């Protein structure tokens, strides 16, 4: 199952800088692990914002929920999820 996920990050200014850097380092490691596994298929930064759009390839909505809530930055995120389907006009047969 493919999902388009937009994540907007808002780390509070009151979070100590060392704590913010630590959580961002954990976030990077976790996201790269998910990318290596193929679960986090694509990630793009939105220019001028602390936000990204991503494509996740998971087995269920529950799995997506577990992965997203496991993000170290999750407490500081606003997340929008949109399920995706292969478009019948797509020329790529491997879109799933």
mmCIF file of N, CA and C in Angstrom:
data_model
loop_
_atom_site.group_PDB
_atom_site.id
_atom_site.type_symbol
_atom_site.label_atom_id
_atom_site.label_comp_id
_atom_site.label_asym_id
_atom_site.label_seq_id
_atom_site.Cartn_x
_atom_site.Cartn_y
_atom_site.Cartn_z
ATOM 1 N N UNK A 1 0.844 -1.172 0.000
ATOM 2 C CA UNK A 1 0.000 0.000 0.000
ATOM 3 C C UNK A 1 0.895 1.243 0.000
ATOM 4 N N UNK A 2 0.602 2.148 -0.913
ATOM 5 C CA UNK A 2 1.371 3.383 -0.995
ATOM 6 C C UNK A 2 0.607 4.531 -0.346
ATOM 7 N N UNK A 3 1.360 5.370 0.354
ATOM 8 C CA UNK A 3 0.775 6.536 1.008
ATOM 9 C C UNK A 3 1.659 7.752 0.768
ATOM 10 N N UNK A 4 1.017 8.864 0.410
ATOM 11 C CA UNK A 4 1.671 10.162 0.340
ATOM 12 C C UNK A 4 1.538 10.763 1.738
ATOM 13 N N UNK A 5 2.656 11.155 2.322
ATOM 14 C CA UNK A 5 2.647 11.686 3.682
ATOM 15 C C UNK A 5 3.354 13.042 3.686
ATOM 16 N N UNK A 6 2.649 14.051 4.155
ATOM 17 C CA UNK A 6 3.264 15.364 4.351
ATOM 18 C C UNK A 6 3.518 15.533 5.836
ATOM 19 N N UNK A 7 4.753 15.924 6.175
ATOM 20 C CA UNK A 7 5.138 16.143 7.566
ATOM 21 C C UNK A 7 5.641 17.569 7.727
ATOM 22 N N UNK A 8 4.976 18.338 8.577
ATOM 23 C CA UNK A 8 5.409 19.682 8.935
ATOM 24 C C UNK A 8 5.949 19.622 10.357
ATOM 25 N N UNK A 9 7.179 20.080 10.532
ATOM 26 C CA UNK A 9 7.855 19.985 11.827
ATOM 27 C C UNK A 9 7.858 21.348 12.502
ATOM 28 N N UNK A 10 7.546 21.358 13.794
ATOM 29 C CA UNK A 10 7.566 22.584 14.580
ATOM 30 C C UNK A 10 8.180 22.272 15.948
ATOM 31 N N UNK A 11 9.502 22.324 15.999
ATOM 32 C CA UNK A 11 10.197 22.093 17.270
ATOM 33 C C UNK A 11 10.060 23.362 18.111
ATOM 34 N N UNK A 12 9.571 23.240 19.337
ATOM 35 C CA UNK A 12 9.384 24.436 20.161
ATOM 36 C C UNK A 12 10.711 25.139 20.475
ATOM 37 N N UNK A 13 10.685 26.427 20.469
ATOM 38 C CA UNK A 13 11.876 27.223 20.783
ATOM 39 C C UNK A 13 12.358 26.964 22.202
ATOM 40 N N UNK A 14 11.461 26.466 23.047
ATOM 41 C CA UNK A 14 11.828 26.206 24.449
ATOM 42 C C UNK A 14 12.608 24.906 24.624
ATOM 43 N N UNK A 15 12.663 24.070 23.581
ATOM 44 C CA UNK A 15 13.437 22.831 23.676
ATOM 45 C C UNK A 15 14.916 23.192 23.621
ATOM 46 N N UNK A 16 15.698 22.774 24.613
ATOM 47 C CA UNK A 16 17.133 23.104 24.597
ATOM 48 C C UNK A 16 17.800 22.635 23.302
ATOM 49 N N UNK A 17 18.738 23.424 22.817
ATOM 50 C CA UNK A 17 19.396 23.149 21.542
ATOM 51 C C UNK A 17 20.015 21.752 21.504
ATOM 52 N N UNK A 18 20.638 21.331 22.588
ATOM 53 C CA UNK A 18 21.262 20.001 22.613
ATOM 54 C C UNK A 18 20.210 18.899 22.468
ATOM 55 N N UNK A 19 19.046 19.086 23.092
ATOM 56 C CA UNK A 19 17.964 18.109 22.977
ATOM 57 C C UNK A 19 17.415 18.083 21.553
ATOM 58 N N UNK A 20 17.276 19.254 20.947
ATOM 59 C CA UNK A 20 16.777 19.341 19.575
ATOM 60 C C UNK A 20 17.743 18.642 18.620
ATOM 61 N N UNK A 21 19.029 18.865 18.793
ATOM 62 C CA UNK A 21 20.022 18.216 17.922
ATOM 63 C C UNK A 21 20.007 16.702 18.123
ATOM 64 N N UNK A 22 19.830 16.251 19.339
ATOM 65 C CA UNK A 22 19.797 14.806 19.615
ATOM 66 C C UNK A 22 18.585 14.139 18.967
ATOM 67 N N UNK A 23 17.429 14.783 19.076
ATOM 68 C CA UNK A 23 16.222 14.198 18.485
ATOM 69 C C UNK A 23 16.321 14.210 16.959
ATOM 70 N N UNK A 24 16.932 15.238 16.381
ATOM 71 C CA UNK A 24 17.105 15.282 14.924
ATOM 72 C C UNK A 24 18.071 14.196 14.450
ATOM 73 N N UNK A 25 19.096 13.907 15.234
ATOM 74 C CA UNK A 25 20.037 12.833 14.879
ATOM 75 C C UNK A 25 19.343 11.471 14.918
ATOM 76 N N UNK A 26 18.505 11.251 15.950
ATOM 77 C CA UNK A 26 17.745 9.988 16.035
ATOM 78 C C UNK A 26 16.758 9.877 14.871
ATOM 79 N N UNK A 27 16.133 11.001 14.520
ATOM 80 C CA UNK A 27 15.190 11.041 13.397
ATOM 81 C C UNK A 27 15.884 10.644 12.088
ATOM 82 N N UNK A 28 17.056 11.214 11.853
ATOM 83 C CA UNK A 28 17.792 10.913 10.627
ATOM 84 C C UNK A 28 18.139 9.427 10.552
ATOM 85 N N UNK A 29 18.641 8.869 11.633
ATOM 86 C CA UNK A 29 19.010 7.447 11.651
ATOM 87 C C UNK A 29 17.792 6.558 11.413
ATOM 88 N N UNK A 30 16.683 6.873 12.076
ATOM 89 C CA UNK A 30 15.450 6.074 11.930
ATOM 90 C C UNK A 30 14.905 6.182 10.512
ATOM 91 N N UNK A 31 14.876 7.389 9.958
ATOM 92 C CA UNK A 31 14.331 7.562 8.606
ATOM 93 C C UNK A 31 15.212 6.861 7.577
ATOM 94 N N UNK A 32 16.516 6.889 7.763
ATOM 95 C CA UNK A 32 17.400 6.214 6.817
ATOM 96 C C UNK A 32 17.266 4.694 6.919
ATOM 97 N N UNK A 33 17.019 4.197 8.116
ATOM 98 C CA UNK A 33 16.755 2.768 8.297
ATOM 99 C C UNK A 33 15.490 2.365 7.539
ATOM 100 N N UNK A 34 14.428 3.185 7.645
ATOM 101 C CA UNK A 34 13.184 2.891 6.929
ATOM 102 C C UNK A 34 13.369 3.013 5.419
ATOM 103 N N UNK A 35 14.199 3.947 4.975
ATOM 104 C CA UNK A 35 14.480 4.065 3.550
ATOM 105 C C UNK A 35 15.246 2.835 3.050
ATOM 106 N N UNK A 36 16.229 2.394 3.819
ATOM 107 C CA UNK A 36 16.994 1.189 3.449
ATOM 108 C C UNK A 36 16.092 -0.038 3.353
ATOM 109 N N UNK A 37 15.072 -0.102 4.200
ATOM 110 C CA UNK A 37 14.169 -1.255 4.207
ATOM 111 C C UNK A 37 13.165 -1.215 3.056
ATOM 112 N N UNK A 38 13.026 -0.057 2.393
ATOM 113 C CA UNK A 38 12.059 0.102 1.318
ATOM 114 C C UNK A 38 10.698 0.583 1.794
ATOM 115 N N UNK A 39 10.507 0.713 3.097
ATOM 116 C CA UNK A 39 9.222 1.191 3.633
ATOM 117 C C UNK A 39 9.024 2.681 3.350
ATOM 118 N N UNK A 40 10.088 3.458 3.441
ATOM 119 C CA UNK A 40 10.044 4.894 3.151
ATOM 120 C C UNK A 40 10.656 5.045 1.759
ATOM 121 N N UNK A 41 9.815 5.009 0.742
ATOM 122 C CA UNK A 41 10.285 4.912 -0.646
ATOM 123 C C UNK A 41 10.896 6.209 -1.155
ATOM 124 N N UNK A 42 10.278 7.346 -0.853
ATOM 125 C CA UNK A 42 10.765 8.649 -1.335
ATOM 126 C C UNK A 42 10.598 9.692 -0.238
ATOM 127 N N UNK A 43 11.497 10.675 -0.252
ATOM 128 C CA UNK A 43 11.379 11.821 0.650
ATOM 129 C C UNK A 43 11.913 13.059 -0.069
ATOM 130 N N UNK A 44 11.129 14.143 -0.002
ATOM 131 C CA UNK A 44 11.524 15.420 -0.597
ATOM 132 C C UNK A 44 11.278 16.530 0.412
ATOM 133 N N UNK A 45 12.235 17.424 0.528
ATOM 134 C CA UNK A 45 12.096 18.619 1.355
ATOM 135 C C UNK A 45 11.216 19.607 0.616
ATOM 136 N N UNK A 46 10.370 20.328 1.326
ATOM 137 C CA UNK A 46 9.577 21.402 0.735
ATOM 138 C C UNK A 46 10.386 22.688 0.910
ATOM 139 N N UNK A 47 10.729 23.315 -0.199
ATOM 140 C CA UNK A 47 11.594 24.497 -0.177
ATOM 141 C C UNK A 47 11.014 25.591 0.716
ATOM 142 N N UNK A 48 11.875 26.121 1.569
ATOM 143 C CA UNK A 48 11.498 27.242 2.417
ATOM 144 C C UNK A 48 10.699 26.880 3.649
ATOM 145 N N UNK A 49 10.508 25.593 3.898
ATOM 146 C CA UNK A 49 9.731 25.150 5.060
ATOM 147 C C UNK A 49 10.476 24.029 5.781
ATOM 148 N N UNK A 50 10.182 23.859 7.050
ATOM 149 C CA UNK A 50 10.694 22.693 7.764
ATOM 150 C C UNK A 50 9.622 21.621 7.600
ATOM 151 N N UNK A 51 9.566 21.047 6.385
ATOM 152 C CA UNK A 51 8.522 20.101 6.037
ATOM 153 C C UNK A 51 9.027 19.208 4.914
ATOM 154 N N UNK A 52 8.376 18.061 4.758
ATOM 155 C CA UNK A 52 8.702 17.171 3.652
ATOM 156 C C UNK A 52 7.446 16.496 3.147
ATOM 157 N N UNK A 53 7.542 15.987 1.918
ATOM 158 C CA UNK A 53 6.540 15.076 1.389
ATOM 159 C C UNK A 53 7.265 13.770 1.119
ATOM 160 N N UNK A 54 6.599 12.683 1.443
ATOM 161 C CA UNK A 54 7.204 11.370 1.352
ATOM 162 C C UNK A 54 6.217 10.372 0.789
ATOM 163 N N UNK A 55 6.749 9.267 0.281
ATOM 164 C CA UNK A 55 5.929 8.139 -0.132
ATOM 165 C C UNK A 55 6.372 6.936 0.683
ATOM 166 N N UNK A 56 5.406 6.331 1.358
ATOM 167 C CA UNK A 56 5.643 5.124 2.142
ATOM 168 C C UNK A 56 5.022 3.934 1.424
ATOM 169 N N UNK A 57 5.682 2.798 1.481
ATOM 170 C CA UNK A 57 5.204 1.555 0.885
ATOM 171 C C UNK A 57 5.119 0.530 2.016
ATOM 172 N N UNK A 58 3.917 0.344 2.539
ATOM 173 C CA UNK A 58 3.709 -0.493 3.723
ATOM 174 C C UNK A 58 2.624 -1.529 3.458
ATOM 175 N N UNK A 59 2.518 -2.487 4.358
ATOM 176 C CA UNK A 59 1.541 -3.562 4.199
ATOM 177 C C UNK A 59 0.147 -3.193 4.693
ATOM 178 N N UNK A 60 0.055 -2.178 5.574
ATOM 179 C CA UNK A 60 -1.253 -1.841 6.146
ATOM 180 C C UNK A 60 -1.232 -0.428 6.706
ATOM 181 N N UNK A 61 -2.416 0.088 6.960
ATOM 182 C CA UNK A 61 -2.555 1.388 7.617
ATOM 183 C C UNK A 61 -1.947 1.318 9.014
ATOM 184 N N UNK A 62 -2.130 0.193 9.667
ATOM 185 C CA UNK A 62 -1.581 0.025 11.010
ATOM 186 C C UNK A 62 -0.059 0.107 11.000
ATOM 187 N N UNK A 63 0.563 -0.504 9.969
ATOM 188 C CA UNK A 63 2.022 -0.435 9.880
ATOM 189 C C UNK A 63 2.476 1.006 9.669
ATOM 190 N N UNK A 64 1.788 1.722 8.788
ATOM 191 C CA UNK A 64 2.135 3.126 8.575
ATOM 192 C C UNK A 64 2.021 3.905 9.881
ATOM 193 N N UNK A 65 0.937 3.702 10.604
ATOM 194 C CA UNK A 65 0.744 4.399 11.882
ATOM 195 C C UNK A 65 1.896 4.105 12.839
ATOM 196 N N UNK A 66 2.286 2.850 12.919
ATOM 197 C CA UNK A 66 3.381 2.459 13.814
ATOM 198 C C UNK A 66 4.684 3.137 13.406
ATOM 199 N N UNK A 67 4.974 3.158 12.102
ATOM 200 C CA UNK A 67 6.208 3.796 11.634
ATOM 201 C C UNK A 67 6.200 5.289 11.911
ATOM 202 N N UNK A 68 5.074 5.949 11.632
ATOM 203 C CA UNK A 68 5.008 7.397 11.833
ATOM 204 C C UNK A 68 5.078 7.780 13.310
ATOM 205 N N UNK A 69 4.379 7.051 14.148
ATOM 206 C CA UNK A 69 4.417 7.386 15.580
ATOM 207 C C UNK A 69 5.759 7.025 16.205
ATOM 208 N N UNK A 70 6.546 6.195 15.509
ATOM 209 C CA UNK A 70 7.886 5.865 15.981
ATOM 210 C C UNK A 70 8.929 6.915 15.630
ATOM 211 N N UNK A 71 8.562 7.880 14.793
ATOM 212 C CA UNK A 71 9.505 8.943 14.441
ATOM 213 C C UNK A 71 9.869 9.758 15.678
ATOM 214 N N UNK A 72 11.159 9.952 15.951
ATOM 215 C CA UNK A 72 11.543 10.758 17.115
ATOM 216 C C UNK A 72 10.968 12.169 17.092
ATOM 217 N N UNK A 73 10.758 12.735 15.897
ATOM 218 C CA UNK A 73 10.179 14.081 15.809
ATOM 219 C C UNK A 73 8.652 14.066 15.821
ATOM 220 N N UNK A 74 8.040 12.892 15.908
ATOM 221 C CA UNK A 74 6.579 12.785 15.855
ATOM 222 C C UNK A 74 5.862 13.759 16.801
ATOM 223 N N UNK A 75 6.330 13.930 18.048
ATOM 224 C CA UNK A 75 5.616 14.858 18.945
ATOM 225 C C UNK A 75 5.593 16.306 18.441
ATOM 226 N N UNK A 76 6.473 16.620 17.502
ATOM 227 C CA UNK A 76 6.583 17.990 17.005
ATOM 228 C C UNK A 76 6.075 18.125 15.565
ATOM 229 N N UNK A 77 5.328 17.135 15.091
ATOM 230 C CA UNK A 77 4.893 17.118 13.699
ATOM 231 C C UNK A 77 3.387 17.253 13.544
ATOM 232 N N UNK A 78 3.017 17.884 12.456
ATOM 233 C CA UNK A 78 1.646 17.839 11.938
ATOM 234 C C UNK A 78 1.766 16.955 10.698
ATOM 235 N N UNK A 79 0.977 15.876 10.625
ATOM 236 C CA UNK A 79 1.108 14.897 9.549
ATOM 237 C C UNK A 79 -0.215 14.762 8.811
ATOM 238 N N UNK A 80 -0.124 14.768 7.481
ATOM 239 C CA UNK A 80 -1.287 14.521 6.628
ATOM 240 C C UNK A 80 -0.982 13.289 5.778
ATOM 241 N N UNK A 81 -1.909 12.332 5.765
ATOM 242 C CA UNK A 81 -1.719 11.069 5.043
ATOM 243 C C UNK A 81 -2.781 10.948 3.953
ATOM 244 N N UNK A 82 -2.329 10.582 2.749
ATOM 245 C CA UNK A 82 -3.228 10.358 1.616
ATOM 246 C C UNK A 82 -2.897 9.003 0.996
ATOM 247 N N UNK A 83 -3.872 8.077 0.931
ATOM 248 C CA UNK A 83 -3.610 6.796 0.259
ATOM 249 C C UNK A 83 -3.457 7.013 -1.244
ATOM 250 N N UNK A 84 -2.590 6.212 -1.860
ATOM 251 C CA UNK A 84 -2.330 6.330 -3.291
ATOM 252 C C UNK A 84 -2.674 5.028 -4.009
ATOM 253 N N UNK A 85 -3.134 5.161 -5.252
ATOM 254 C CA UNK A 85 -3.408 4.028 -6.133
ATOM 255 C C UNK A 85 -2.674 4.243 -7.445
ATOM 256 N N UNK A 86 -2.362 3.170 -8.100
ATOM 257 C CA UNK A 86 -1.737 3.270 -9.427
ATOM 258 C C UNK A 86 -2.714 3.944 -10.376
ATOM 259 N N UNK A 87 -2.221 4.893 -11.133
ATOM 260 C CA UNK A 87 -3.063 5.596 -12.101
ATOM 261 C C UNK A 87 -3.146 4.765 -13.376
ATOM 262 N N UNK A 88 -4.343 4.597 -13.944
ATOM 263 C CA UNK A 88 -4.475 3.761 -15.139
ATOM 264 C C UNK A 88 -3.730 4.298 -16.359
ATOM 265 N N UNK A 89 -3.361 5.570 -16.361
ATOM 266 C CA UNK A 89 -2.607 6.139 -17.481
ATOM 267 C C UNK A 89 -1.097 6.048 -17.291
ATOM 268 N N UNK A 90 -0.660 5.520 -16.157
ATOM 269 C CA UNK A 90 0.770 5.433 -15.905
ATOM 270 C C UNK A 90 1.438 4.497 -16.905
ATOM 271 N N UNK A 91 2.606 4.908 -17.395
ATOM 272 C CA UNK A 91 3.352 4.065 -18.322
ATOM 273 C C UNK A 91 4.310 3.131 -17.584
ATOM 274 N N UNK A 92 4.367 3.250 -16.280
ATOM 275 C CA UNK A 92 5.268 2.410 -15.475
ATOM 276 C C UNK A 92 4.477 1.244 -14.882
ATOM 277 N N UNK A 93 4.766 0.083 -15.367
ATOM 278 C CA UNK A 93 4.046 -1.104 -14.908
ATOM 279 C C UNK A 93 4.379 -1.523 -13.492
ATOM 280 N N UNK A 94 5.468 -0.977 -12.945
ATOM 281 C CA UNK A 94 5.861 -1.368 -11.599
ATOM 282 C C UNK A 94 5.301 -0.442 -10.527
ATOM 283 N N UNK A 95 4.474 0.544 -10.914
ATOM 284 C CA UNK A 95 3.797 1.381 -9.911
ATOM 285 C C UNK A 95 2.776 0.529 -9.195
ATOM 286 N N UNK A 96 2.841 0.519 -7.883
ATOM 287 C CA UNK A 96 1.893 -0.303 -7.129
ATOM 288 C C UNK A 96 1.326 0.483 -5.982
#
